[in-house]
Coordinates of C-alpha atoms in Angstrom, one line a residue:
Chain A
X514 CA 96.4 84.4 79.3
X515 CA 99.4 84.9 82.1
X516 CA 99.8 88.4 82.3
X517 CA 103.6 89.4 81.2
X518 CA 104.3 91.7 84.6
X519 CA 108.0 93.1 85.7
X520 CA 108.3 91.6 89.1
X521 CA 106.9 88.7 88.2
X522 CA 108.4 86.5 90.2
X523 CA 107.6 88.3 93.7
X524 CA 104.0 89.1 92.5
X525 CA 103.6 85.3 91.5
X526 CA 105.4 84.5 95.1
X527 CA 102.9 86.5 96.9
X528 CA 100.0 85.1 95.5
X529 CA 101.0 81.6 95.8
X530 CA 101.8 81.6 99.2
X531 CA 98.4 83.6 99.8
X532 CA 97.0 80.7 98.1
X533 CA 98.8 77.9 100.1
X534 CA 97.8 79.9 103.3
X535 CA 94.0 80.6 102.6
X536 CA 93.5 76.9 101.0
X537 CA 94.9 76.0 103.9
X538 CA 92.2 78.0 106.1
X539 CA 89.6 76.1 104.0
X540 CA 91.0 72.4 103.9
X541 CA 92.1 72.2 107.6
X542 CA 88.6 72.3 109.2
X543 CA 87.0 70.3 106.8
X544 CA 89.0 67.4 107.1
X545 CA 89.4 68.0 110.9
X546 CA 85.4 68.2 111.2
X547 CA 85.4 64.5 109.0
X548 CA 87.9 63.0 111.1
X549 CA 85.7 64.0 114.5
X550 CA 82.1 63.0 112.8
X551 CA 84.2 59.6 111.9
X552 CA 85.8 59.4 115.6
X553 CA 82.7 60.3 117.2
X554 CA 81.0 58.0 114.8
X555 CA 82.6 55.2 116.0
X556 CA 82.8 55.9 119.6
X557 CA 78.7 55.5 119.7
X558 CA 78.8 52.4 118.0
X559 CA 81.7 50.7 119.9
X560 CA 79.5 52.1 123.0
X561 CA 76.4 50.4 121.5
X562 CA 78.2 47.4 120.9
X563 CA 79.0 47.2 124.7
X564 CA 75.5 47.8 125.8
X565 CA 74.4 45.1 123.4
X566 CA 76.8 42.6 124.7
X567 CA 75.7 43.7 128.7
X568 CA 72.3 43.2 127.7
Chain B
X1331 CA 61.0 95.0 126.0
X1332 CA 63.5 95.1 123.3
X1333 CA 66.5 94.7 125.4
X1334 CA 65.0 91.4 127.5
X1335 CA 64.6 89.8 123.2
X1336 CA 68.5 90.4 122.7
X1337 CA 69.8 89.3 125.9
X1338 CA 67.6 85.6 125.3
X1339 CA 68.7 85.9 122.1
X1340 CA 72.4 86.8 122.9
X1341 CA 71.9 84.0 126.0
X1342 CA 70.3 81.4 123.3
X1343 CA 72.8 82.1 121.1
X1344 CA 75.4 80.6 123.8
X1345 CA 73.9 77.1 124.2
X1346 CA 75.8 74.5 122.3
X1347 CA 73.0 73.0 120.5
X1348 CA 71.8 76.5 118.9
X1349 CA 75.4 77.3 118.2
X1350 CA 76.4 74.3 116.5
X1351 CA 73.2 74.1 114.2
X1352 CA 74.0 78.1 113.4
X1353 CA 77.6 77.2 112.5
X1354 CA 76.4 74.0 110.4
X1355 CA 74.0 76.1 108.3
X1356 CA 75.8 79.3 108.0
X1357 CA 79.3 78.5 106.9
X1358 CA 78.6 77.0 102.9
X1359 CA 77.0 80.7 102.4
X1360 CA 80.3 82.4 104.0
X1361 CA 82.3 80.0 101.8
X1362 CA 80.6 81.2 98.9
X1363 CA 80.8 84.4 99.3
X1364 CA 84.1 84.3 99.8
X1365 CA 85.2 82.5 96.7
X1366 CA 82.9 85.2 94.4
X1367 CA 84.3 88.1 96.2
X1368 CA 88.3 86.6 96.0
X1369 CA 87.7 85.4 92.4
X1370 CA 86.7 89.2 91.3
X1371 CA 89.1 90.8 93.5
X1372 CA 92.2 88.9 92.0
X1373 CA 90.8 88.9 88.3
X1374 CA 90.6 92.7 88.2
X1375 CA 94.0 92.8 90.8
X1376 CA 95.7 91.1 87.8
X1377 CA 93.9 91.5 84.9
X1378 CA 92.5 95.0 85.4
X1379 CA 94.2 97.6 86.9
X1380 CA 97.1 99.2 84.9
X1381 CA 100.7 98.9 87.0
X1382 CA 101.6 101.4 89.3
X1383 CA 104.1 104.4 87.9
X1384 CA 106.8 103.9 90.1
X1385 CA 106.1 100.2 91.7
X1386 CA 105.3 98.7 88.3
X1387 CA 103.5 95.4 88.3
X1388 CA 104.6 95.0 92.3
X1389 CA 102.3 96.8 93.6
X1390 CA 99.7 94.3 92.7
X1391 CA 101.4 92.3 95.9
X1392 CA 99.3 95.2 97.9
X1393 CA 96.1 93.2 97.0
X1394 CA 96.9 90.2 99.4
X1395 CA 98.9 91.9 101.8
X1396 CA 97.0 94.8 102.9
X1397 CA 93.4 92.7 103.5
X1398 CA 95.8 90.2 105.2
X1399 CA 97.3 93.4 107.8
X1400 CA 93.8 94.8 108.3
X1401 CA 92.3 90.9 108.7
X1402 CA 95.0 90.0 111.4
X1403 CA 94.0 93.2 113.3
X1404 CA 90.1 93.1 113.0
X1405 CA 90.6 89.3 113.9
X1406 CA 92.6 90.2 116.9
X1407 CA 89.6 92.9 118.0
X1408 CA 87.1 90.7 117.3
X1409 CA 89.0 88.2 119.8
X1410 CA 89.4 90.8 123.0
X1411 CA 85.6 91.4 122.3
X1412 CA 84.9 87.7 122.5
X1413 CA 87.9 87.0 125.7
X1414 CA 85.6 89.9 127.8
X1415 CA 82.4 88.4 126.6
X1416 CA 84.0 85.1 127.8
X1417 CA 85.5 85.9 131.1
X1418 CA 82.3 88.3 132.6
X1419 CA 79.6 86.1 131.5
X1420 CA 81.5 82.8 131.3
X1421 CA 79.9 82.1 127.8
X1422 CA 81.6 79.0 126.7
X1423 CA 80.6 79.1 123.1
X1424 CA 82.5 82.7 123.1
X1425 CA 85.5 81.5 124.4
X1426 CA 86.2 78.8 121.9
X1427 CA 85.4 80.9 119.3
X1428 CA 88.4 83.4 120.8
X1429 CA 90.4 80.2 121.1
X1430 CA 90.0 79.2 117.3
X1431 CA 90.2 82.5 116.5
X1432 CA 93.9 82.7 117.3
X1433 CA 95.3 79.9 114.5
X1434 CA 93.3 82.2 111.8
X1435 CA 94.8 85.5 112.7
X1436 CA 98.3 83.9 113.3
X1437 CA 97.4 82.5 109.6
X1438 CA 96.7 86.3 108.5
X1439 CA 99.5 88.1 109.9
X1440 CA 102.0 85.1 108.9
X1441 CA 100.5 86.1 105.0
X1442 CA 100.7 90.2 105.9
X1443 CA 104.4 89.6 106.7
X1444 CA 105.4 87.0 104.3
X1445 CA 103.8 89.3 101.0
X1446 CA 105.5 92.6 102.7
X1447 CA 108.9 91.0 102.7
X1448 CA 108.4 89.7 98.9
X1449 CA 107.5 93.2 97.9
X1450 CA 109.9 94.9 100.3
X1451 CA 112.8 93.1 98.3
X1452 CA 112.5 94.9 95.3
X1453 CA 111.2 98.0 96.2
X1454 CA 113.4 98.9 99.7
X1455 CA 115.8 96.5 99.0
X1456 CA 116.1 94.2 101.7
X1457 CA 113.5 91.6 102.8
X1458 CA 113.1 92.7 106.8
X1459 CA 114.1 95.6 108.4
X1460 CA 113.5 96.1 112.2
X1461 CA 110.7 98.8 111.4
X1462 CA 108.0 99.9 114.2
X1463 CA 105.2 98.5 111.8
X1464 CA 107.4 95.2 110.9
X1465 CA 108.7 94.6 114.2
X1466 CA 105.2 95.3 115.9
X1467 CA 103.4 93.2 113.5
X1468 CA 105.7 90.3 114.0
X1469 CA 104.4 90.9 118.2
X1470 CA 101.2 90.4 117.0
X1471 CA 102.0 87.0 115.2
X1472 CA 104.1 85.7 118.4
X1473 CA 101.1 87.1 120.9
X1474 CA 98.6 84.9 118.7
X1475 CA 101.5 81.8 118.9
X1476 CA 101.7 82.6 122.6
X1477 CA 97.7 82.3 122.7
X1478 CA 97.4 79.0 121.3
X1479 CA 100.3 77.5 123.1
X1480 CA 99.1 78.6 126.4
X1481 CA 95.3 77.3 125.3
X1482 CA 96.8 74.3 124.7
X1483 CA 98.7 73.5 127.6
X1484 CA 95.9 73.4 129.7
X1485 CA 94.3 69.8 130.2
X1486 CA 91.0 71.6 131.3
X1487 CA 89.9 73.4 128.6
X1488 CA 87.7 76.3 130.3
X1489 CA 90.9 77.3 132.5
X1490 CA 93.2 76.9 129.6
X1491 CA 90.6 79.5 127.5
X1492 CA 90.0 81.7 130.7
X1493 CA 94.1 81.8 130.6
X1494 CA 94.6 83.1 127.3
X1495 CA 91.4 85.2 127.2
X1496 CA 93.4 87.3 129.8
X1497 CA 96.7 87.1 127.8
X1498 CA 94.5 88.2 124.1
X1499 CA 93.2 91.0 126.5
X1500 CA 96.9 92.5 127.5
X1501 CA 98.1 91.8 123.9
X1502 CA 95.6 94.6 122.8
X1503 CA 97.6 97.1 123.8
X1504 CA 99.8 96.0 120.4
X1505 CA 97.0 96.9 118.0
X1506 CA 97.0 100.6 118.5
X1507 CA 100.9 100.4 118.4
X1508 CA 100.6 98.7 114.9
X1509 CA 97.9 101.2 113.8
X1510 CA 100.0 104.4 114.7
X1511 CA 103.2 103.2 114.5
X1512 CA 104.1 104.7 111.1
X1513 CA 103.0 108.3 112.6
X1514 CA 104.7 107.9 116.2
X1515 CA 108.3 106.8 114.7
X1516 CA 110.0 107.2 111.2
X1517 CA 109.5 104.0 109.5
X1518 CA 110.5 102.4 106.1
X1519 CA 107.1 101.3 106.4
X1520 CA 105.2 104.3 104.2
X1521 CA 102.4 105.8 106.1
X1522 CA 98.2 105.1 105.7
X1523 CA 97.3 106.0 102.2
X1524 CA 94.0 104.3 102.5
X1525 CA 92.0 106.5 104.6
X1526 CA 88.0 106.1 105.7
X1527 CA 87.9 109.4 106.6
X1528 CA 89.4 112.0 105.2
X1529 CA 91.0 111.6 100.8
X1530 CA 92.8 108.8 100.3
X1531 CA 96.7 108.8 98.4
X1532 CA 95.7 105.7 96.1
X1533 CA 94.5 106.4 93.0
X1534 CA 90.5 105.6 92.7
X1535 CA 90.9 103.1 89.5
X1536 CA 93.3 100.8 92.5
X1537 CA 90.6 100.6 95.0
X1538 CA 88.0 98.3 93.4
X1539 CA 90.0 94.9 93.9
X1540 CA 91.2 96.0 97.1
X1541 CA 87.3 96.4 98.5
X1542 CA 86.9 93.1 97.0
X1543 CA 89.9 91.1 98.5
X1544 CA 89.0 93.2 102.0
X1545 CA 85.5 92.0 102.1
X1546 CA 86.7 87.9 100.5
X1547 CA 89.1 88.5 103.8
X1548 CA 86.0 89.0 106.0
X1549 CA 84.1 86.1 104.5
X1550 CA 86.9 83.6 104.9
X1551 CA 87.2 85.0 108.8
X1552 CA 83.9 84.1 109.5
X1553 CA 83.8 80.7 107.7
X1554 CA 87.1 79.7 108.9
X1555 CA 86.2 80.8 112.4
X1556 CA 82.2 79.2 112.7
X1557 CA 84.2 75.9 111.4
X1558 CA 86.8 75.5 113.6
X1559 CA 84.3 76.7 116.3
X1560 CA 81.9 73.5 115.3
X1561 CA 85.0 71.5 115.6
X1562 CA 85.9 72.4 118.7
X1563 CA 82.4 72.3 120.5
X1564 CA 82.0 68.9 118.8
X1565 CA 85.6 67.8 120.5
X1566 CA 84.8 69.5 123.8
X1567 CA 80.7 68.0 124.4
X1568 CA 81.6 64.4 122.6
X1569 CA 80.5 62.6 125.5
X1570 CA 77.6 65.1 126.0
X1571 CA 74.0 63.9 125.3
X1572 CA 73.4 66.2 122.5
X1573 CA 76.3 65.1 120.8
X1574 CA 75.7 61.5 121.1
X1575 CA 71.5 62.1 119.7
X1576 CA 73.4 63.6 116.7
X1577 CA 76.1 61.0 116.1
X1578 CA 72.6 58.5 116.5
X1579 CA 71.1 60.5 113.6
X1580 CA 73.7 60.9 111.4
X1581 CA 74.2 56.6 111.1

């Protein structure tokens, strides 16, 4: 199922650290856009929360 | 007629509220395509094509490396285009999506020079060399450092993005130097052997996974960049009414 290639160990370098670098591309915003949603999330309650109380 | 429809449509476009639902809905597709075009590109890059005559198997390395180079460059184009855009009509949706642009082309050309020193090892010999093309590509991945230090340095976002949108401008005179520095100076770096116009020195049974990893390359730009662009819109309007209405329907 591996192919047997000469090189192998540059050519399976190459494409792990392509790997590491585009999974990378694809993780980092998601989990940054989750953190904010959660942040903002609780932001607007905490600022509910304080208009309850001055009410 | 015609021209009054694009400019509301460019103008539109540039509202954070249009912008953000645009970059909420778009993004899954881009995904998407990306993944089908980079899972057919690297099955027939490893699987497919027979190894090169005189590289061997190592040539296969070209499949990442040279969509990587032309990404980094198209990303940095794509980026003057938007800094101009940014700094004559003040378009603030076109600035951060220069801004966020910068950590995805650093991310390209940090891949373009990382896969060119693993191949470079067997087949010149040495890892680096202080070549036009190396040396000039490894500008281009400190100009895109220098761009996202100097955006983030700024308290106030708009003058921090105004700031660098004037640096990304100047560092375009790099991109031409990249382009043609195999034909100004003698390099290590071998010449264009790809060639959109004109006959090209690769052989045709090569090219397939390389137009697939190319266009995978231009999918993953555009997710990657509406993304971080949400992100950062989101970050920068938080205490803006629109955002707030949002975060109201979303619990």
């Amino acid at each position: 199922m591996i192919p047997d290639f000469n090189y192998a160990p540059f050519v399976w370098s190459s494409y792990a650290i392509a790997a590491a670098i585009i999974g990378w591309q694809v993780v980092q915003p998601w989990l940054a856009h989750r953190a904010l949603r959660r942040e903002l999330r609780e932001d607007h309650l905490a600022e509910q929360l304080e208009q309850a109380n001055d009410a | 007629m015609i021209w009054t429809t694009l400019k509301v449509g460019f103008h539109k476009l540039g509202t954070p509220q249009v912008f953000y639902r645009l970059s909420s809905l778009l993004p899954p597709w881009l995904w998407a395509g990306f993944g089908v075009c980079a899972a057919i590109g690297v099955y027939q890059a490893l699987y497919v094509v027979p190894p090169d005559y005189q590289q061997g198997d190592s040539f296969r390395i070209l499949y990442v490396h040279v969509p990587a180079a032309w990404q980094a460059m198209a990303t940095y184009v794509v980026m003057a285009v938007l800094a101009m855009i940014a700094l004559v009509w003040r378009i603030r949706v076109a600035e951060i999506m220069a801004m966020v642009s910068a950590p995805i082309g650093a991310a390209m050309t940090l891949l373009c020079l990382a896969t060119g020193s693993i191949w470079g090892r067997p087949m010149w010999g040495t890892w680096w060399a202080w070549d036009a093309r190396l040396t000039s590509m490894l500008v281009l991945l400190f100009v895109y450092l220098g761009i996202m230090a100097l955006y983030a340095a700024y308290d106030d976002h708009r003058k921090g993005a105004r700031v660098a949108c004037i640096l990304i401008l100047v560092g375009l005179i790099n991109i031409p130097i990249i382009h043609f520095s195999v034909e100004w100076w003698t390099t290590l770096h071998q010449g264009a052997t790809i060639r959109f116009f004109g006959e090209s020195t690769m052989h045709p049974s090569m090219m397939p996974p390389l137009v697939w990893m190319t266009v995978a390359f231009k999918f993953l730009y555009a997710a990657a960049l509406l993304t971080r662009a949400r992100n950062e819109l989101l970050r920068q309007d938080r205490s803006r009414n629109w955002v707030k209405l949002l975060m109201l329907k979303s619990t």
